PDB file of C-alpha atoms in Angstrom:
ATOM      1  CA  MET A   1      43.511-235.738 150.109  1.00 55.00           C
ATOM      2  CA  ALA A   2      40.087-234.139 149.407  1.00 60.00           C
ATOM      3  CA  GLN A   3      38.341-232.418 152.036  1.00 63.00           C
ATOM      4  CA  ILE A   4      34.819-232.545 153.141  1.00 62.00           C
ATOM      5  CA  ALA A   5      33.013-229.566 152.526  1.00 59.00           C
ATOM      6  CA  THR A   6      30.658-228.103 155.988  1.00 60.00           C
ATOM      7  CA  SER A   7      27.195-228.005 155.362  1.00 57.00           C
ATOM      8  CA  THR A   8      25.121-225.064 155.495  1.00 55.00           C
ATOM      9  CA  ARG A   9      21.795-226.760 155.159  1.00 58.00           C
ATOM     10  CA  ALA A  10      21.518-227.658 159.071  1.00 58.00           C
ATOM     11  CA  GLN A  11      21.724-223.858 159.846  1.00 58.00           C
ATOM     12  CA  PHE A  12      19.230-223.343 157.025  1.00 54.00           C
ATOM     13  CA  PHE A  13      16.603-225.525 158.497  1.00 54.00           C
ATOM     14  CA  GLN A  14      17.268-224.399 162.122  1.00 59.00           C
ATOM     15  CA  MET A  15      16.809-220.840 161.295  1.00 61.00           C
ATOM     16  CA  ASN A  16      13.429-221.745 159.336  1.00 74.00           C
ATOM     17  CA  ARG A  17      11.920-223.559 162.489  1.00 74.00           C
ATOM     18  CA  TRP A  18      12.224-220.583 164.376  1.00 74.00           C
ATOM     19  CA  VAL A  19      10.423-218.793 161.848  1.00 79.00           C
ATOM     20  CA  LEU A  20       7.551-221.368 161.552  1.00 77.00           C
ATOM     21  CA  LEU A  21       7.580-221.234 165.239  1.00 81.00           C
ATOM     22  CA  LEU A  22       7.137-217.872 165.319  1.00 83.00           C
ATOM     23  CA  LEU A  23       4.690-217.568 162.136  1.00 81.00           C
ATOM     24  CA  PHE A  24       2.619-220.677 164.443  1.00 82.00           C
ATOM     25  CA  LEU A  25       2.600-218.099 167.528  1.00 83.00           C
ATOM     26  CA  GLY A  26       1.627-215.275 165.395  1.00 82.00           C
ATOM     27  CA  GLY A  27      -1.411-217.688 163.926  1.00 80.00           C
ATOM     28  CA  LEU A  28      -2.535-218.476 167.317  1.00 76.00           C
ATOM     29  CA  PHE A  29      -2.100-214.862 168.852  1.00 74.00           C
ATOM     30  CA  VAL A  30      -4.672-213.732 165.574  1.00 70.00           C
ATOM     31  CA  SER A  31      -7.086-216.982 166.269  1.00 68.00           C
ATOM     32  CA  ALA A  32      -7.402-215.901 169.541  1.00 63.00           C
ATOM     33  CA  SER A  33      -7.784-211.930 168.688  1.00 62.00           C
ATOM     34  CA  ALA A  34     -10.261-213.120 166.356  1.00 58.00           C
ATOM     35  CA  GLN A  35     -12.860-214.960 168.936  1.00 59.00           C
ATOM     36  CA  LEU A  36     -12.470-211.985 171.184  1.00 65.00           C
ATOM     37  CA  GLN A  37     -14.541-210.417 168.339  1.00 79.00           C
ATOM     38  CA  PRO A  38     -18.303-210.057 168.683  1.00 86.00           C
ATOM     39  CA  TYR A  39     -20.684-211.652 166.303  1.00 86.00           C
ATOM     40  CA  LEU A  40     -23.821-212.180 165.810  1.00 87.00           C
ATOM     41  CA  LEU A  41     -24.846-216.473 166.389  1.00 86.00           C
ATOM     42  CA  LEU A  42     -28.004-218.173 165.033  1.00 87.00           C
ATOM     43  CA  GLN A  43     -28.220-220.842 167.420  1.00 85.00           C
ATOM     44  CA  GLY A  44     -29.900-223.583 166.429  1.00 82.00           C
ATOM     45  CA  PRO A  45     -31.254-226.745 168.028  1.00 82.00           C
ATOM     46  CA  SER A  46     -27.766-228.970 167.543  1.00 79.00           C
ATOM     47  CA  GLY A  47     -24.367-227.198 166.714  1.00 72.00           C
ATOM     48  CA  SER A  48     -24.581-227.993 163.025  1.00 73.00           C
ATOM     49  CA  LYS A  49     -27.313-226.036 162.670  1.00 78.00           C
ATOM     50  CA  THR A  50     -25.522-222.796 164.308  1.00 82.00           C
ATOM     51  CA  TYR A  51     -24.787-220.261 162.312  1.00 84.00           C
ATOM     52  CA  ARG A  52     -22.164-217.198 162.713  1.00 85.00           C
ATOM     53  CA  PHE A  53     -22.778-213.618 161.074  1.00 87.00           C
ATOM     54  CA  VAL A  54     -19.488-211.330 161.289  1.00 86.00           C
ATOM     55  CA  ARG A  55     -18.680-207.889 160.377  1.00 88.00           C
ATOM     56  CA  GLY A  56     -18.864-207.111 156.801  1.00 87.00           C
ATOM     57  CA  GLN A  57     -21.087-209.751 155.881  1.00 87.00           C
ATOM     58  CA  GLU A  58     -24.580-209.494 154.000  1.00 87.00           C
ATOM     59  CA  LEU A  59     -27.771-209.946 156.544  1.00 87.00           C
ATOM     60  CA  GLU A  60     -30.921-210.390 155.248  1.00 89.00           C
ATOM     61  CA  TRP A  61     -33.883-210.382 157.769  1.00 89.00           C
ATOM     62  CA  ARG A  62     -37.658-210.064 158.219  1.00 90.00           C
ATOM     63  CA  PHE A  63     -39.324-207.664 161.222  1.00 91.00           C
ATOM     64  CA  HIS A  64     -42.436-209.118 163.455  1.00 88.00           C
ATOM     65  CA  GLY A  65     -45.441-207.896 161.557  1.00 88.00           C
ATOM     66  CA  GLU A  66     -43.688-207.797 158.107  1.00 89.00           C
ATOM     67  CA  ASP A  67     -44.047-209.986 154.866  1.00 90.00           C
ATOM     68  CA  GLU A  68     -41.189-208.698 152.918  1.00 91.00           C
ATOM     69  CA  PHE A  69     -37.362-209.330 153.471  1.00 90.00           C
ATOM     70  CA  PHE A  70     -34.791-206.781 153.952  1.00 89.00           C
ATOM     71  CA  SER A  71     -30.861-206.835 152.979  1.00 89.00           C
ATOM     72  CA  ALA A  72     -27.665-204.737 154.168  1.00 89.00           C
ATOM     73  CA  ARG A  73     -23.807-205.200 155.604  1.00 91.00           C
ATOM     74  CA  ILE A  74     -23.738-205.451 159.121  1.00 90.00           C
ATOM     75  CA  ILE A  75     -21.491-202.799 160.427  1.00 91.00           C
ATOM     76  CA  ASP A  76     -21.020-203.557 164.073  1.00 90.00           C
ATOM     77  CA  PHE A  77     -22.446-205.087 166.880  1.00 89.00           C
ATOM     78  CA  TYR A  78     -23.089-204.163 170.275  1.00 88.00           C
ATOM     79  CA  PRO A  79     -23.387-206.805 173.182  1.00 86.00           C
ATOM     80  CA  GLU A  80     -24.434-204.515 175.922  1.00 85.00           C
ATOM     81  CA  SER A  81     -27.745-203.883 174.561  1.00 87.00           C
ATOM     82  CA  GLN A  82     -27.801-206.611 172.048  1.00 88.00           C
ATOM     83  CA  THR A  83     -28.245-204.080 168.977  1.00 90.00           C
ATOM     84  CA  ILE A  84     -26.340-204.675 165.447  1.00 91.00           C
ATOM     85  CA  ARG A  85     -25.870-201.547 163.561  1.00 91.00           C
ATOM     86  CA  ILE A  86     -27.000-202.513 159.752  1.00 89.00           C
ATOM     87  CA  ASP A  87     -26.061-199.719 157.212  1.00 86.00           C
ATOM     88  CA  ASP A  88     -27.297-196.715 158.709  1.00 86.00           C
ATOM     89  CA  ILE A  89     -29.845-198.345 160.886  1.00 87.00           C
ATOM     90  CA  LEU A  90     -29.363-199.378 164.805  1.00 91.00           C
ATOM     91  CA  VAL A  91     -31.479-202.568 165.467  1.00 90.00           C
ATOM     92  CA  SER A  92     -32.382-204.604 168.671  1.00 90.00           C
ATOM     93  CA  ILE A  93     -32.092-208.671 167.697  1.00 88.00           C
ATOM     94  CA  ASN A  94     -35.500-209.136 169.438  1.00 88.00           C
ATOM     95  CA  LYS A  95     -36.976-207.443 166.471  1.00 90.00           C
ATOM     96  CA  PHE A  96     -36.064-209.883 164.040  1.00 91.00           C
ATOM     97  CA  ALA A  97     -38.819-212.262 163.032  1.00 91.00           C
ATOM     98  CA  GLU A  98     -36.872-214.488 160.458  1.00 92.00           C
ATOM     99  CA  VAL A  99     -32.895-214.684 159.330  1.00 91.00           C
ATOM    100  CA  ARG A 100     -32.262-215.470 155.886  1.00 89.00           C
ATOM    101  CA  TYR A 101     -28.675-216.686 154.855  1.00 84.00           C
ATOM    102  CA  ARG A 102     -26.603-218.787 152.374  1.00 78.00           C
ATOM    103  CA  LYS A 103     -25.902-222.770 152.809  1.00 74.00           C
ATOM    104  CA  ASN A 104     -22.035-223.648 153.413  1.00 68.00           C
ATOM    105  CA  GLY A 105     -22.473-225.476 150.251  1.00 65.00           C
ATOM    106  CA  ALA A 106     -23.971-222.492 147.984  1.00 68.00           C
ATOM    107  CA  GLY A 107     -20.390-222.093 146.424  1.00 79.00           C
ATOM    108  CA  LEU A 108     -20.380-225.700 145.266  1.00 83.00           C
ATOM    109  CA  LYS A 109     -24.133-225.029 143.703  1.00 82.00           C
ATOM    110  CA  LYS A 110     -23.313-221.618 141.992  1.00 84.00           C
ATOM    111  CA  TYR A 111     -20.368-223.853 140.550  1.00 88.00           C
ATOM    112  CA  LEU A 112     -22.480-226.623 139.446  1.00 88.00           C
ATOM    113  CA  GLN A 113     -25.118-224.311 137.898  1.00 88.00           C
ATOM    114  CA  GLY A 114     -22.239-222.445 135.745  1.00 91.00           C
ATOM    115  CA  GLN A 115     -20.659-225.119 134.546  1.00 91.00           C
ATOM    116  CA  GLY A 116     -24.243-227.099 133.473  1.00 91.00           C
ATOM    117  CA  LEU A 117     -24.924-223.762 131.276  1.00 92.00           C
ATOM    118  CA  VAL A 118     -21.563-223.930 129.742  1.00 92.00           C
ATOM    119  CA  ASN A 119     -21.978-227.405 129.105  1.00 90.00           C
ATOM    120  CA  LEU A 120     -25.417-226.799 127.433  1.00 89.00           C
ATOM    121  CA  VAL A 121     -23.805-224.107 125.206  1.00 89.00           C
ATOM    122  CA  PHE A 122     -21.460-226.392 124.264  1.00 87.00           C
ATOM    123  CA  LEU A 123     -23.735-229.111 123.331  1.00 85.00           C
ATOM    124  CA  GLY A 124     -25.730-226.562 121.475  1.00 83.00           C
ATOM    125  CA  GLY A 125     -23.126-225.308 119.310  1.00 82.00           C
ATOM    126  CA  PHE A 126     -21.852-229.214 118.672  1.00 76.00           C
ATOM    127  CA  THR A 127     -25.567-229.821 117.068  1.00 76.00           C
ATOM    128  CA  ALA A 128     -24.849-227.140 114.755  1.00 77.00           C
ATOM    129  CA  PHE A 129     -22.039-229.235 112.863  1.00 73.00           C
ATOM    130  CA  SER A 130     -23.028-231.925 110.061  1.00 73.00           C
ATOM    131  CA  LYS A 131     -25.685-234.156 110.495  1.00 80.00           C
ATOM    132  CA  ARG A 132     -23.498-236.859 110.049  1.00 81.00           C
ATOM    133  CA  THR A 133     -21.725-235.946 113.151  1.00 76.00           C
ATOM    134  CA  ARG A 134     -25.065-235.554 115.046  1.00 78.00           C
ATOM    135  CA  ARG A 135     -26.051-238.482 114.439  1.00 82.00           C
ATOM    136  CA  GLU A 136     -22.913-240.305 115.285  1.00 83.00           C
ATOM    137  CA  GLN A 137     -22.530-238.944 118.430  1.00 82.00           C
ATOM    138  CA  LYS A 138     -26.489-238.852 119.470  1.00 84.00           C
ATOM    139  CA  ASN A 139     -26.318-240.901 122.670  1.00 86.00           C
ATOM    140  CA  PHE A 140     -23.570-238.657 123.956  1.00 84.00           C
ATOM    141  CA  LEU A 141     -25.158-235.437 123.262  1.00 84.00           C
ATOM    142  CA  ILE A 142     -28.655-237.133 125.065  1.00 87.00           C
ATOM    143  CA  VAL A 143     -26.656-238.099 128.285  1.00 90.00           C
ATOM    144  CA  ALA A 144     -24.896-234.800 128.311  1.00 88.00           C
ATOM    145  CA  ALA A 145     -27.620-232.697 127.707  1.00 89.00           C
ATOM    146  CA  ILE A 146     -29.546-234.301 130.684  1.00 92.00           C
ATOM    147  CA  VAL A 147     -26.567-234.289 132.983  1.00 91.00           C
ATOM    148  CA  SER A 148     -25.852-230.682 132.384  1.00 91.00           C
ATOM    149  CA  ALA A 149     -29.603-229.984 132.246  1.00 91.00           C
ATOM    150  CA  ALA A 150     -29.560-231.551 136.279  1.00 92.00           C
ATOM    151  CA  MET A 151     -26.713-229.631 136.987  1.00 90.00           C
ATOM    152  CA  VAL A 152     -28.511-226.491 136.256  1.00 91.00           C
ATOM    153  CA  ILE A 153     -31.719-227.662 138.031  1.00 90.00           C
ATOM    154  CA  TYR A 154     -29.592-228.753 141.415  1.00 87.00           C
ATOM    155  CA  GLY A 155     -27.729-225.802 141.382  1.00 84.00           C
ATOM    156  CA  SER A 156     -30.751-223.502 141.057  1.00 81.00           C
ATOM    157  CA  PHE A 157     -32.396-224.745 144.120  1.00 81.00           C
ATOM    158  CA  GLY A 158     -31.574-224.822 148.009  1.00 73.00           C
ATOM    159  CA  ARG A 159     -28.867-221.995 147.805  1.00 72.00           C
ATOM    160  CA  TYR A 160     -30.456-220.092 151.094  1.00 79.00           C
ATOM    161  CA  VAL A 161     -31.867-221.307 154.522  1.00 82.00           C
ATOM    162  CA  SER A 162     -34.567-219.251 156.153  1.00 84.00           C
ATOM    163  CA  ARG A 163     -35.068-219.638 159.968  1.00 88.00           C
ATOM    164  CA  GLU A 164     -37.620-217.904 162.170  1.00 89.00           C
ATOM    165  CA  VAL A 165     -36.281-216.613 165.155  1.00 89.00           C
ATOM    166  CA  GLY A 166     -37.167-215.994 168.838  1.00 84.00           C
ATOM    167  CA  PRO A 167     -37.989-217.014 172.451  1.00 83.00           C
ATOM    168  CA  ASN A 168     -40.768-219.428 171.349  1.00 84.00           C
ATOM    169  CA  GLN A 169     -39.260-220.869 168.159  1.00 85.00           C
ATOM    170  CA  ARG A 170     -36.486-223.579 167.490  1.00 88.00           C
ATOM    171  CA  TYR A 171     -33.671-220.970 166.657  1.00 90.00           C
ATOM    172  CA  LEU A 172     -32.293-218.182 168.757  1.00 88.00           C
ATOM    173  CA  LEU A 173     -30.587-214.798 167.787  1.00 88.00           C
ATOM    174  CA  LYS A 174     -28.139-213.572 170.020  1.00 88.00           C
ATOM    175  CA  ILE A 175     -24.828-211.517 170.000  1.00 87.00           C
ATOM    176  CA  ALA A 176     -21.804-213.382 170.956  1.00 83.00           C
ATOM    177  CA  GLY A 177     -17.853-213.443 171.429  1.00 76.00           C
ATOM    178  CA  GLY A 178     -16.005-210.095 172.606  1.00 67.00           C
ATOM    179  CA  ASP A 179     -16.342-209.344 176.138  1.00 57.00           C
ATOM    180  CA  LEU A 180     -19.716-210.015 177.533  1.00 48.00           C
ATOM    181  CA  ARG A 181     -19.402-208.247 180.973  1.00 51.00           C
ATOM    182  CA  LEU A 182     -21.268-205.565 181.980  1.00 46.00           C
ATOM    183  CA  ARG A 183     -19.087-202.626 183.817  1.00 47.00           C
ATOM    184  CA  ASP A 184     -20.219-203.841 187.091  1.00 51.00           C
ATOM    185  CA  GLY A 185     -18.689-207.264 186.286  1.00 51.00           C
ATOM    186  CA  ARG A 186     -22.174-209.148 185.758  1.00 50.00           C
ATOM    187  CA  ASP A 187     -22.215-211.685 183.239  1.00 50.00           C
ATOM    188  CA  LEU A 188     -24.655-210.421 180.237  1.00 47.00           C
ATOM    189  CA  TYR A 189     -26.529-213.654 179.801  1.00 47.00           C
ATOM    190  CA  ASP A 190     -26.295-215.225 183.311  1.00 47.00           C
ATOM    191  CA  GLY A 191     -27.484-212.177 185.258  1.00 45.00           C
ATOM    192  CA  THR A 192     -24.410-212.984 187.746  1.00 43.00           C
TER     193      THR A 192
END
């Protein structure tokens, strides 16, 4: 008579459920603690126009009365006084006249530009072959060159967005997140 082997498979999956539950709860904790970190918020007229700058990110800005943009890495935020530390400078955010940042799709544009350049180099090398081969592939070469040039042109423009900020502008710049209560319990933004 044959015996039925007991399966250890159920115990394995049961243990994996506990591990997955612990990983899920750990992820929730990390996500919740990340929300407590302060960040620089560029608030636009709609939710889709809102952008968040975090610690370690590169920031490009222009001060009131200046013509050129400066660039530096964000080191720390001070929500109480609405100031940020950029490299070795401590700057109040109401001194910013304009902020520039990369668009969300900038990675795709960079890829298209690079791929278009590679395609054009490849096509240039292909034209080094015999005249007969070029003659046979003439239509393909023309279409491929046009598409590759369009990829390079599309990828070269519109990577950065520049927003004028201030109380009389469409965009506001403020430090959000973290504990935004003053020591006496009043909320920093509401005045209560």
